[in-house]
Amino acid sequence: MSKTTALFASAPLGPLTLPNRLVMAPLTRNRAEADGTPTPLMATYYAQRAAAGLIVAEAATPNAVGQTYPNITAVHSARHVAGWRQVTDAVREAGGRMFLQLQHGGRVGHPATSGLTPVAPSPVPLPETVFTPQGHRPAVVPREMNEEDVRTTVADFARAARNALDAGFEGVEVHSANGHLLHQFLAANTNRRTDGYGGSVAARIRFTAEVAEAVAAEIGAERVGLRVSPGNTVNGIAEGETEEIYPALAERLGGLGLAYLHLVYADPDAPVFRKIRAGWPGVLIANPVLGEDLSTGAVRRASGRLLAAGADLIALGRPFLANPDLVERLRLGAPLNPVRDRYFMYVGGATGYTDYPALGDATAQPSSASSVALDGPRVA
């Protein structure tokens, strides 16, 4: 079986059997209501993409202080659960399967958005502006979490995971990547603590591990994934000891029986990728860096290289965003729709969201005009 053909083979994942090895990566799209409740438009968006082997829905906050930007989703109230239930019902009716990503922004937040001072491992502010309902504003100094805050936040993640299952998700993905709270604990420049959660590599991985362990205890390890982004500098992160942090984290959690480890910015030639693959006993989801080339050939080549290097599943972001029928397009070798970056984040409505055409759709092809750049590195 060729690596391209392998993309369309079934694969086990926890309690599921996926019909293919293509995962829709979590993509923040800012289409929720102001309080974080998912909308009917979101149900349409995800149902359009139900052919993915697995959809990992966009980041949802486990508590109010964890909110990053306006109109992102949450999963800490009954209203949130009811809103998400509309989404999961629509996806299930279309034949799909969904996990929900749980994300706490940590210092990536603002009182103008959440009404609360952000919290973080240490009082080190984000070195850039934060998008708020009033536009971009200077970041504030976060409040350093005490040990009670840590315990409460761990419990909030576990409760949010239970809410996710109540909302109809098959499982959850704990987000420890991209400069958000858990990643801030891993990184030396944002974690200046001298207690049991800072200093050594073993101490810096402790919070991420405790969140994953608590969530696994709440809903079952086979329904829990973990997302990491080794060496990622987005949101002002400078990890230090990257090649020690992630193998140590994989070793601590390797015996837990998690559904998967999700590796962002995955480079099959990087030593840290090889160390993680060698040390992780379970399913590895890899998300390739595609840069500006989002052609069918580029996506298939990047996916094949990662499968050859030991990845089990391939997570794609922008290709799924612009192509509701991405699985079929890749299977046929058909051209992909261009991404309209202008409508990626910080805007609402159907434009650039649910109006991308499928193959054979008679509607106009979307424009490739791009006037608003994506925040952070360009990923798959």
mmCIF file of C-alpha atoms in Angstrom:
data_model
loop_
_atom_site.group_PDB
_atom_site.id
_atom_site.type_symbol
_atom_site.label_atom_id
_atom_site.label_comp_id
_atom_site.label_asym_id
_atom_site.label_seq_id
_atom_site.Cartn_x
_atom_site.Cartn_y
_atom_site.Cartn_z
ATOM 1 C CA MET A 1 0.000 0.000 0.000
ATOM 2 C CA SER A 2 1.432 3.393 -0.986
ATOM 3 C CA LYS A 3 1.537 6.190 1.561
ATOM 4 C CA THR A 4 -1.020 8.142 -0.482
ATOM 5 C CA THR A 5 -3.354 5.145 -0.530
ATOM 6 C CA ALA A 6 -2.818 4.696 3.203
ATOM 7 C CA LEU A 7 -4.438 8.070 3.833
ATOM 8 C CA PHE A 8 -7.772 6.531 2.869
ATOM 9 C CA ALA A 9 -7.441 3.294 4.844
ATOM 10 C CA SER A 10 -9.416 2.805 8.054
ATOM 11 C CA ALA A 11 -7.628 3.201 11.386
ATOM 12 C CA PRO A 12 -8.426 2.464 15.044
ATOM 13 C CA LEU A 13 -8.533 5.355 17.515
ATOM 14 C CA GLY A 14 -9.575 4.610 21.070
ATOM 15 C CA PRO A 15 -13.149 3.306 20.916
ATOM 16 C CA LEU A 16 -13.524 4.382 17.269
ATOM 17 C CA THR A 17 -12.693 2.972 13.874
ATOM 18 C CA LEU A 18 -11.953 5.895 11.585
ATOM 19 C CA PRO A 19 -12.916 5.479 7.913
ATOM 20 C CA ASN A 20 -9.723 7.266 6.821
ATOM 21 C CA ARG A 21 -6.555 8.714 8.348
ATOM 22 C CA LEU A 22 -7.324 12.378 7.685
ATOM 23 C CA VAL A 23 -8.087 14.489 10.731
ATOM 24 C CA MET A 24 -9.591 17.951 10.578
ATOM 25 C CA ALA A 25 -7.360 19.965 12.911
ATOM 26 C CA PRO A 26 -8.918 22.363 15.430
ATOM 27 C CA LEU A 27 -9.279 25.833 13.873
ATOM 28 C CA THR A 28 -10.401 28.887 15.815
ATOM 29 C CA ARG A 29 -12.998 30.632 13.639
ATOM 30 C CA ASN A 30 -14.680 33.117 16.049
ATOM 31 C CA ARG A 31 -18.247 32.264 15.009
ATOM 32 C CA ALA A 32 -19.665 31.498 18.467
ATOM 33 C CA GLU A 33 -21.987 33.769 20.417
ATOM 34 C CA ALA A 34 -20.394 36.307 22.755
ATOM 35 C CA ASP A 35 -20.775 33.945 25.732
ATOM 36 C CA GLY A 36 -19.070 31.072 23.890
ATOM 37 C CA THR A 37 -22.200 29.176 22.830
ATOM 38 C CA PRO A 38 -21.893 27.445 19.430
ATOM 39 C CA THR A 39 -24.334 28.556 16.733
ATOM 40 C CA PRO A 40 -26.406 26.735 14.090
ATOM 41 C CA LEU A 41 -24.018 28.083 11.441
ATOM 42 C CA MET A 42 -21.232 26.139 13.152
ATOM 43 C CA ALA A 43 -23.310 22.969 12.914
ATOM 44 C CA THR A 44 -23.530 23.501 9.155
ATOM 45 C CA TYR A 45 -19.782 24.152 8.876
ATOM 46 C CA TYR A 46 -18.753 20.989 10.677
ATOM 47 C CA ALA A 47 -21.379 18.775 9.054
ATOM 48 C CA GLN A 48 -20.054 19.848 5.649
ATOM 49 C CA ARG A 49 -16.683 18.342 6.665
ATOM 50 C CA ALA A 50 -17.990 15.123 8.232
ATOM 51 C CA ALA A 51 -16.107 12.930 5.730
ATOM 52 C CA ALA A 52 -12.915 13.515 7.739
ATOM 53 C CA GLY A 53 -11.802 10.441 9.615
ATOM 54 C CA LEU A 54 -12.018 12.573 12.743
ATOM 55 C CA ILE A 55 -12.946 16.199 13.345
ATOM 56 C CA VAL A 56 -11.240 17.883 16.288
ATOM 57 C CA ALA A 57 -13.497 20.855 16.930
ATOM 58 C CA GLU A 58 -12.065 24.277 17.616
ATOM 59 C CA ALA A 59 -10.727 25.254 21.035
ATOM 60 C CA ALA A 60 -13.335 25.553 23.770
ATOM 61 C CA THR A 61 -12.488 27.131 27.112
ATOM 62 C CA PRO A 62 -12.995 25.108 30.300
ATOM 63 C CA ASN A 63 -13.647 28.233 32.419
ATOM 64 C CA ALA A 64 -14.324 31.941 31.992
ATOM 65 C CA VAL A 65 -10.807 33.172 32.744
ATOM 66 C CA GLY A 66 -9.393 30.912 30.040
ATOM 67 C CA GLN A 67 -11.036 32.855 27.191
ATOM 68 C CA THR A 68 -8.591 34.124 24.598
ATOM 69 C CA TYR A 69 -10.480 36.132 21.941
ATOM 70 C CA PRO A 70 -14.047 37.309 21.305
ATOM 71 C CA ASN A 71 -16.588 34.806 19.989
ATOM 72 C CA ILE A 72 -14.580 31.683 20.687
ATOM 73 C CA THR A 73 -16.369 28.642 22.050
ATOM 74 C CA ALA A 74 -16.630 27.442 25.630
ATOM 75 C CA VAL A 75 -17.855 24.306 27.366
ATOM 76 C CA HIS A 76 -18.411 25.242 31.011
ATOM 77 C CA SER A 77 -22.170 25.925 31.125
ATOM 78 C CA ALA A 78 -25.392 24.097 30.301
ATOM 79 C CA ARG A 79 -25.988 26.568 27.464
ATOM 80 C CA HIS A 80 -22.605 25.715 25.949
ATOM 81 C CA VAL A 81 -23.397 22.008 26.148
ATOM 82 C CA ALA A 82 -26.757 22.503 24.430
ATOM 83 C CA GLY A 83 -25.143 24.549 21.674
ATOM 84 C CA TRP A 84 -22.464 21.958 21.066
ATOM 85 C CA ARG A 85 -25.121 19.218 20.998
ATOM 86 C CA GLN A 86 -26.574 20.828 17.858
ATOM 87 C CA VAL A 87 -23.128 20.572 16.254
ATOM 88 C CA THR A 88 -22.399 16.977 17.204
ATOM 89 C CA ASP A 89 -25.903 15.849 16.192
ATOM 90 C CA ALA A 90 -25.433 17.410 12.754
ATOM 91 C CA VAL A 91 -22.017 15.822 12.284
ATOM 92 C CA ARG A 92 -23.186 12.416 13.461
ATOM 93 C CA GLU A 93 -26.184 12.568 11.121
ATOM 94 C CA ALA A 94 -23.710 13.284 8.288
ATOM 95 C CA GLY A 95 -21.657 10.232 9.256
ATOM 96 C CA GLY A 96 -18.849 11.961 11.145
ATOM 97 C CA ARG A 97 -17.047 11.708 14.477
ATOM 98 C CA MET A 98 -15.843 14.556 16.716
ATOM 99 C CA PHE A 99 -13.461 15.278 19.563
ATOM 100 C CA LEU A 100 -13.501 18.714 21.233
ATOM 101 C CA GLN A 101 -10.292 20.586 21.954
ATOM 102 C CA LEU A 102 -10.072 22.047 25.479
ATOM 103 C CA GLN A 103 -7.951 25.194 25.624
ATOM 104 C CA HIS A 104 -7.142 27.660 28.403
ATOM 105 C CA GLY A 105 -5.468 30.790 27.048
ATOM 106 C CA GLY A 106 -3.486 31.677 30.159
ATOM 107 C CA ARG A 107 -1.796 35.025 29.506
ATOM 108 C CA VAL A 108 -3.304 35.077 25.991
ATOM 109 C CA GLY A 109 -6.437 36.872 27.085
ATOM 110 C CA HIS A 110 -7.674 40.284 28.140
ATOM 111 C CA PRO A 111 -10.111 41.782 30.680
ATOM 112 C CA ALA A 112 -11.823 43.617 27.810
ATOM 113 C CA THR A 113 -12.888 40.227 26.485
ATOM 114 C CA SER A 114 -13.442 38.027 29.535
ATOM 115 C CA GLY A 115 -13.974 40.648 32.252
ATOM 116 C CA LEU A 116 -11.188 38.932 34.209
ATOM 117 C CA THR A 117 -7.451 39.368 34.642
ATOM 118 C CA PRO A 118 -5.705 36.505 32.838
ATOM 119 C CA VAL A 119 -3.805 33.945 34.893
ATOM 120 C CA ALA A 120 -0.509 32.284 34.021
ATOM 121 C CA PRO A 121 2.324 30.289 35.598
ATOM 122 C CA SER A 122 4.245 33.542 36.198
ATOM 123 C CA PRO A 123 3.414 37.273 35.881
ATOM 124 C CA VAL A 124 5.046 37.574 32.450
ATOM 125 C CA PRO A 125 2.865 39.448 29.942
ATOM 126 C CA LEU A 126 2.415 38.535 26.320
ATOM 127 C CA PRO A 127 4.929 40.631 24.322
ATOM 128 C CA GLU A 128 2.332 41.676 21.769
ATOM 129 C CA THR A 129 -1.208 42.974 21.523
ATOM 130 C CA VAL A 130 -4.321 40.899 22.130
ATOM 131 C CA PHE A 131 -7.443 41.039 19.960
ATOM 132 C CA THR A 132 -10.499 42.184 21.966
ATOM 133 C CA PRO A 133 -14.027 43.379 21.145
ATOM 134 C CA GLN A 134 -12.491 46.861 20.844
ATOM 135 C CA GLY A 135 -9.728 45.708 18.508
ATOM 136 C CA HIS A 136 -6.087 44.992 19.305
ATOM 137 C CA ARG A 137 -5.031 46.202 22.764
ATOM 138 C CA PRO A 138 -1.778 45.931 24.747
ATOM 139 C CA ALA A 139 -1.506 42.741 26.781
ATOM 140 C CA VAL A 140 -1.898 42.949 30.550
ATOM 141 C CA VAL A 141 0.328 41.394 33.199
ATOM 142 C CA PRO A 142 -1.293 38.070 34.137
ATOM 143 C CA ARG A 143 -1.837 37.028 37.722
ATOM 144 C CA GLU A 144 0.511 34.260 38.840
ATOM 145 C CA MET A 145 -1.441 31.107 39.639
ATOM 146 C CA ASN A 146 -1.082 29.777 43.162
ATOM 147 C CA GLU A 147 -1.357 26.077 43.898
ATOM 148 C CA GLU A 148 -5.083 26.372 44.615
ATOM 149 C CA ASP A 149 -5.534 27.981 41.194
ATOM 150 C CA VAL A 150 -3.642 25.061 39.674
ATOM 151 C CA ARG A 151 -5.857 22.492 41.394
ATOM 152 C CA THR A 152 -9.018 24.382 40.429
ATOM 153 C CA THR A 153 -7.932 24.642 36.797
ATOM 154 C CA VAL A 154 -7.152 20.927 36.637
ATOM 155 C CA ALA A 155 -10.646 20.239 37.979
ATOM 156 C CA ASP A 156 -12.139 22.665 35.443
ATOM 157 C CA PHE A 157 -10.533 20.708 32.594
ATOM 158 C CA ALA A 158 -11.946 17.448 33.945
ATOM 159 C CA ARG A 159 -15.417 18.968 34.298
ATOM 160 C CA ALA A 160 -15.231 20.410 30.797
ATOM 161 C CA ALA A 161 -14.333 16.974 29.444
ATOM 162 C CA ARG A 162 -17.440 15.517 31.071
ATOM 163 C CA ASN A 163 -19.492 18.348 29.570
ATOM 164 C CA ALA A 164 -18.027 17.547 26.155
ATOM 165 C CA LEU A 165 -19.225 13.958 26.337
ATOM 166 C CA ASP A 166 -22.630 15.190 27.526
ATOM 167 C CA ALA A 167 -22.651 17.389 24.413
ATOM 168 C CA GLY A 168 -22.178 14.352 22.183
ATOM 169 C CA PHE A 169 -18.440 14.386 21.496
ATOM 170 C CA GLU A 170 -16.577 11.076 21.270
ATOM 171 C CA GLY A 171 -13.697 12.508 23.285
ATOM 172 C CA VAL A 172 -11.531 15.565 23.946
ATOM 173 C CA GLU A 173 -8.127 16.920 23.017
ATOM 174 C CA VAL A 174 -6.172 18.673 25.779
ATOM 175 C CA HIS A 175 -4.382 21.660 24.230
ATOM 176 C CA SER A 176 -0.797 22.033 25.461
ATOM 177 C CA ALA A 177 0.506 23.899 22.411
ATOM 178 C CA ASN A 178 0.714 27.230 20.579
ATOM 179 C CA GLY A 179 1.627 29.391 23.560
ATOM 180 C CA HIS A 180 -1.516 28.874 25.625
ATOM 181 C CA LEU A 181 -1.661 28.070 29.353
ATOM 182 C CA LEU A 182 -0.318 24.515 29.406
ATOM 183 C CA HIS A 183 2.424 25.439 26.943
ATOM 184 C CA GLN A 184 3.263 28.423 29.165
ATOM 185 C CA PHE A 185 3.982 25.983 31.995
ATOM 186 C CA LEU A 186 6.289 23.982 29.712
ATOM 187 C CA ALA A 187 8.300 27.010 28.532
ATOM 188 C CA ALA A 188 11.197 28.468 30.502
ATOM 189 C CA ASN A 189 10.509 32.086 29.573
ATOM 190 C CA THR A 190 6.882 32.032 30.761
ATOM 191 C CA ASN A 191 7.358 29.680 33.722
ATOM 192 C CA ARG A 192 9.646 31.258 36.315
ATOM 193 C CA ARG A 193 8.210 29.376 39.254
ATOM 194 C CA THR A 194 10.330 27.916 42.029
ATOM 195 C CA ASP A 195 7.714 25.520 43.412
ATOM 196 C CA GLY A 196 6.876 22.028 42.200
ATOM 197 C CA TYR A 197 5.541 23.354 38.884
ATOM 198 C CA GLY A 198 8.644 25.188 37.680
ATOM 199 C CA GLY A 199 12.390 24.943 37.219
ATOM 200 C CA SER A 200 13.320 21.443 36.099
ATOM 201 C CA VAL A 201 11.870 19.719 33.059
ATOM 202 C CA ALA A 202 10.064 17.261 35.342
ATOM 203 C CA ALA A 203 8.417 20.141 37.205
ATOM 204 C CA ARG A 204 7.508 22.098 34.075
ATOM 205 C CA ILE A 205 5.700 19.138 32.486
ATOM 206 C CA ARG A 206 3.798 18.441 35.713
ATOM 207 C CA PHE A 207 0.793 20.710 35.054
ATOM 208 C CA THR A 208 0.161 19.378 31.535
ATOM 209 C CA ALA A 209 0.502 15.828 32.848
ATOM 210 C CA GLU A 210 -1.878 16.437 35.746
ATOM 211 C CA VAL A 211 -4.499 17.946 33.430
ATOM 212 C CA ALA A 212 -4.251 14.971 31.052
ATOM 213 C CA GLU A 213 -4.396 12.513 33.949
ATOM 214 C CA ALA A 214 -7.422 14.208 35.512
ATOM 215 C CA VAL A 215 -9.304 14.324 32.222
ATOM 216 C CA ALA A 216 -8.462 10.666 31.577
ATOM 217 C CA ALA A 217 -9.721 9.727 35.048
ATOM 218 C CA GLU A 218 -12.976 11.597 34.369
ATOM 219 C CA ILE A 219 -13.927 10.231 30.934
ATOM 220 C CA GLY A 220 -11.512 7.365 30.214
ATOM 221 C CA ALA A 221 -8.027 7.643 28.753
ATOM 222 C CA GLU A 222 -9.161 6.097 25.458
ATOM 223 C CA ARG A 223 -11.259 9.231 24.847
ATOM 224 C CA VAL A 224 -8.453 11.735 25.523
ATOM 225 C CA GLY A 225 -5.851 13.177 23.167
ATOM 226 C CA LEU A 226 -3.041 15.627 23.902
ATOM 227 C CA ARG A 227 -1.780 18.306 21.506
ATOM 228 C CA VAL A 228 1.770 19.680 21.668
ATOM 229 C CA SER A 229 3.902 21.925 19.442
ATOM 230 C CA PRO A 230 7.609 21.389 20.224
ATOM 231 C CA GLY A 231 9.796 24.390 19.524
ATOM 232 C CA ASN A 232 6.853 26.599 18.561
ATOM 233 C CA THR A 233 7.526 30.278 19.362
ATOM 234 C CA VAL A 234 4.034 31.638 18.674
ATOM 235 C CA ASN A 235 2.589 33.901 21.395
ATOM 236 C CA GLY A 236 6.056 34.796 22.633
ATOM 237 C CA ILE A 237 7.114 31.298 23.736
ATOM 238 C CA ALA A 238 10.762 30.287 24.207
ATOM 239 C CA GLU A 239 10.721 26.787 25.647
ATOM 240 C CA GLY A 240 14.347 25.947 26.278
ATOM 241 C CA GLU A 241 15.238 22.228 26.469
ATOM 242 C CA THR A 242 12.683 21.324 23.798
ATOM 243 C CA GLU A 243 14.323 17.977 23.056
ATOM 244 C CA GLU A 244 14.088 17.036 26.735
ATOM 245 C CA ILE A 245 10.596 18.358 27.511
ATOM 246 C CA TYR A 246 8.571 16.336 25.022
ATOM 247 C CA PRO A 247 10.211 12.922 25.367
ATOM 248 C CA ALA A 248 9.808 13.354 29.153
ATOM 249 C CA LEU A 249 6.139 14.230 28.737
ATOM 250 C CA ALA A 250 5.611 11.275 26.394
ATOM 251 C CA GLU A 251 7.289 8.984 28.905
ATOM 252 C CA ARG A 252 5.173 10.220 31.830
ATOM 253 C CA LEU A 253 1.906 9.834 29.921
ATOM 254 C CA GLY A 254 2.844 6.866 27.735
ATOM 255 C CA GLY A 255 1.416 4.269 30.097
ATOM 256 C CA LEU A 256 -1.887 6.065 30.572
ATOM 257 C CA GLY A 257 -3.458 4.694 27.387
ATOM 258 C CA LEU A 258 -4.429 8.030 25.839
ATOM 259 C CA ALA A 259 -6.218 7.946 22.497
ATOM 260 C CA TYR A 260 -3.439 9.890 20.792
ATOM 261 C CA LEU A 261 -0.655 12.446 20.892
ATOM 262 C CA HIS A 262 -1.141 15.272 18.353
ATOM 263 C CA LEU A 263 2.078 16.873 17.123
ATOM 264 C CA VAL A 264 1.782 20.335 15.526
ATOM 265 C CA TYR A 265 4.363 21.665 13.005
ATOM 266 C CA ALA A 266 5.557 18.096 12.571
ATOM 267 C CA ASP A 267 8.852 17.765 10.704
ATOM 268 C CA PRO A 268 9.682 14.101 10.032
ATOM 269 C CA ASP A 269 13.392 14.967 9.741
ATOM 270 C CA ALA A 270 13.612 16.739 13.118
ATOM 271 C CA PRO A 271 15.314 14.883 15.993
ATOM 272 C CA VAL A 272 12.484 15.797 18.381
ATOM 273 C CA PHE A 273 9.933 14.183 16.042
ATOM 274 C CA ARG A 274 11.953 10.975 15.959
ATOM 275 C CA LYS A 275 12.375 10.994 19.756
ATOM 276 C CA ILE A 276 8.671 11.490 20.319
ATOM 277 C CA ARG A 277 7.708 8.769 17.842
ATOM 278 C CA ALA A 278 10.187 6.356 19.379
ATOM 279 C CA GLY A 279 8.985 7.083 22.912
ATOM 280 C CA TRP A 280 5.231 7.319 22.356
ATOM 281 C CA PRO A 281 3.553 3.892 22.441
ATOM 282 C CA GLY A 282 0.198 4.932 21.029
ATOM 283 C CA VAL A 283 -1.381 6.689 18.076
ATOM 284 C CA LEU A 284 0.524 9.724 16.788
ATOM 285 C CA ILE A 285 -1.334 12.431 14.851
ATOM 286 C CA ALA A 286 1.020 14.656 12.862
ATOM 287 C CA ASN A 287 0.200 18.098 11.453
ATOM 288 C CA PRO A 288 2.561 19.103 8.618
ATOM 289 C CA VAL A 289 3.772 22.619 7.867
ATOM 290 C CA LEU A 290 2.578 23.349 4.337
ATOM 291 C CA GLY A 291 3.581 26.999 3.968
ATOM 292 C CA GLU A 292 2.000 28.762 1.013
ATOM 293 C CA ASP A 293 1.623 25.700 -1.209
ATOM 294 C CA LEU A 294 -1.815 24.254 -0.522
ATOM 295 C CA SER A 295 -2.069 22.283 -3.743
ATOM 296 C CA THR A 296 -3.314 18.712 -3.844
ATOM 297 C CA GLY A 297 0.175 17.455 -4.637
ATOM 298 C CA ALA A 298 1.802 19.363 -1.780
ATOM 299 C CA VAL A 299 -0.749 18.088 0.747
ATOM 300 C CA ARG A 300 -0.392 14.494 -0.430
ATOM 301 C CA ARG A 301 3.415 14.645 -0.430
ATOM 302 C CA ALA A 302 3.639 16.165 3.055
ATOM 303 C CA SER A 303 1.127 13.653 4.418
ATOM 304 C CA GLY A 304 2.960 10.732 2.832
ATOM 305 C CA ARG A 305 6.312 11.796 4.325
ATOM 306 C CA LEU A 306 4.815 11.860 7.803
ATOM 307 C CA LEU A 307 3.134 8.493 7.401
ATOM 308 C CA ALA A 308 6.455 7.057 6.227
ATOM 309 C CA ALA A 309 8.134 8.511 9.322
ATOM 310 C CA GLY A 310 5.718 6.763 11.669
ATOM 311 C CA ALA A 311 2.685 9.025 11.998
ATOM 312 C CA ASP A 312 -0.606 7.148 12.211
ATOM 313 C CA LEU A 313 -3.004 9.958 11.291
ATOM 314 C CA ILE A 314 -2.558 13.278 9.466
ATOM 315 C CA ALA A 315 -4.162 16.472 10.762
ATOM 316 C CA LEU A 316 -4.876 19.226 8.246
ATOM 317 C CA GLY A 317 -6.217 22.684 8.951
ATOM 318 C CA ARG A 318 -6.464 25.162 6.078
ATOM 319 C CA PRO A 319 -7.133 22.482 3.432
ATOM 320 C CA PHE A 320 -10.198 21.357 5.420
ATOM 321 C CA LEU A 321 -11.211 24.960 6.014
ATOM 322 C CA ALA A 322 -11.425 25.693 2.275
ATOM 323 C CA ASN A 323 -12.563 22.261 1.086
ATOM 324 C CA PRO A 324 -15.596 20.702 2.746
ATOM 325 C CA ASP A 325 -14.992 17.617 0.578
ATOM 326 C CA LEU A 326 -11.220 17.507 1.143
ATOM 327 C CA VAL A 327 -11.085 13.718 1.556
ATOM 328 C CA GLU A 328 -12.696 13.162 -1.846
ATOM 329 C CA ARG A 329 -10.533 15.801 -3.543
ATOM 330 C CA LEU A 330 -7.342 14.212 -2.222
ATOM 331 C CA ARG A 331 -8.575 10.745 -3.159
ATOM 332 C CA LEU A 332 -9.273 11.855 -6.744
ATOM 333 C CA GLY A 333 -6.278 14.185 -7.052
ATOM 334 C CA ALA A 334 -8.694 17.062 -7.725
ATOM 335 C CA PRO A 335 -7.665 20.725 -7.299
ATOM 336 C CA LEU A 336 -8.210 22.385 -3.932
ATOM 337 C CA ASN A 337 -10.069 25.629 -3.297
ATOM 338 C CA PRO A 338 -7.841 28.568 -2.315
ATOM 339 C CA VAL A 339 -8.113 29.828 1.272
ATOM 340 C CA ARG A 340 -9.576 33.266 1.829
ATOM 341 C CA ASP A 341 -7.424 34.458 4.739
ATOM 342 C CA ARG A 342 -9.503 37.617 5.069
ATOM 343 C CA TYR A 343 -12.319 35.565 6.576
ATOM 344 C CA PHE A 344 -10.256 33.226 8.718
ATOM 345 C CA MET A 345 -10.514 34.827 12.177
ATOM 346 C CA TYR A 346 -12.067 37.836 13.913
ATOM 347 C CA VAL A 347 -14.994 37.955 11.527
ATOM 348 C CA GLY A 348 -18.383 36.288 11.624
ATOM 349 C CA GLY A 349 -20.962 34.981 9.227
ATOM 350 C CA ALA A 350 -21.089 32.457 6.420
ATOM 351 C CA THR A 351 -18.613 34.171 4.083
ATOM 352 C CA GLY A 352 -15.330 32.281 4.084
ATOM 353 C CA TYR A 353 -16.916 29.706 6.384
ATOM 354 C CA THR A 354 -19.789 27.673 4.949
ATOM 355 C CA ASP A 355 -19.699 28.978 1.367
ATOM 356 C CA TYR A 356 -16.674 27.062 0.050
ATOM 357 C CA PRO A 357 -17.917 24.859 -2.810
ATOM 358 C CA ALA A 358 -17.625 21.097 -3.058
ATOM 359 C CA LEU A 359 -16.721 19.382 -6.336
ATOM 360 C CA GLY A 360 -19.509 19.824 -8.831
ATOM 361 C CA ASP A 361 -21.075 22.665 -6.862
ATOM 362 C CA ALA A 362 -22.649 25.156 -9.245
ATOM 363 C CA THR A 363 -21.939 28.157 -7.006
ATOM 364 C CA ALA A 364 -19.114 30.553 -7.804
ATOM 365 C CA GLN A 365 -15.627 29.519 -6.830
ATOM 366 C CA PRO A 366 -14.322 31.489 -3.829
ATOM 367 C CA SER A 367 -11.898 34.336 -4.408
ATOM 368 C CA SER A 368 -8.301 33.910 -3.291
ATOM 369 C CA ALA A 369 -8.068 37.564 -2.250
ATOM 370 C CA SER A 370 -6.173 37.926 1.019
ATOM 371 C CA SER A 371 -6.073 41.207 2.908
ATOM 372 C CA VAL A 372 -5.852 40.022 6.505
ATOM 373 C CA ALA A 373 -2.925 37.799 7.485
ATOM 374 C CA LEU A 374 -3.262 34.828 9.808
ATOM 375 C CA ASP A 375 -1.954 35.225 13.346
ATOM 376 C CA GLY A 376 1.205 33.191 13.862
ATOM 377 C CA PRO A 377 3.023 30.784 11.555
ATOM 378 C CA ARG A 378 1.256 29.385 8.512
ATOM 379 C CA VAL A 379 0.376 25.794 9.325
ATOM 380 C CA ALA A 380 -1.498 23.007 7.657
#
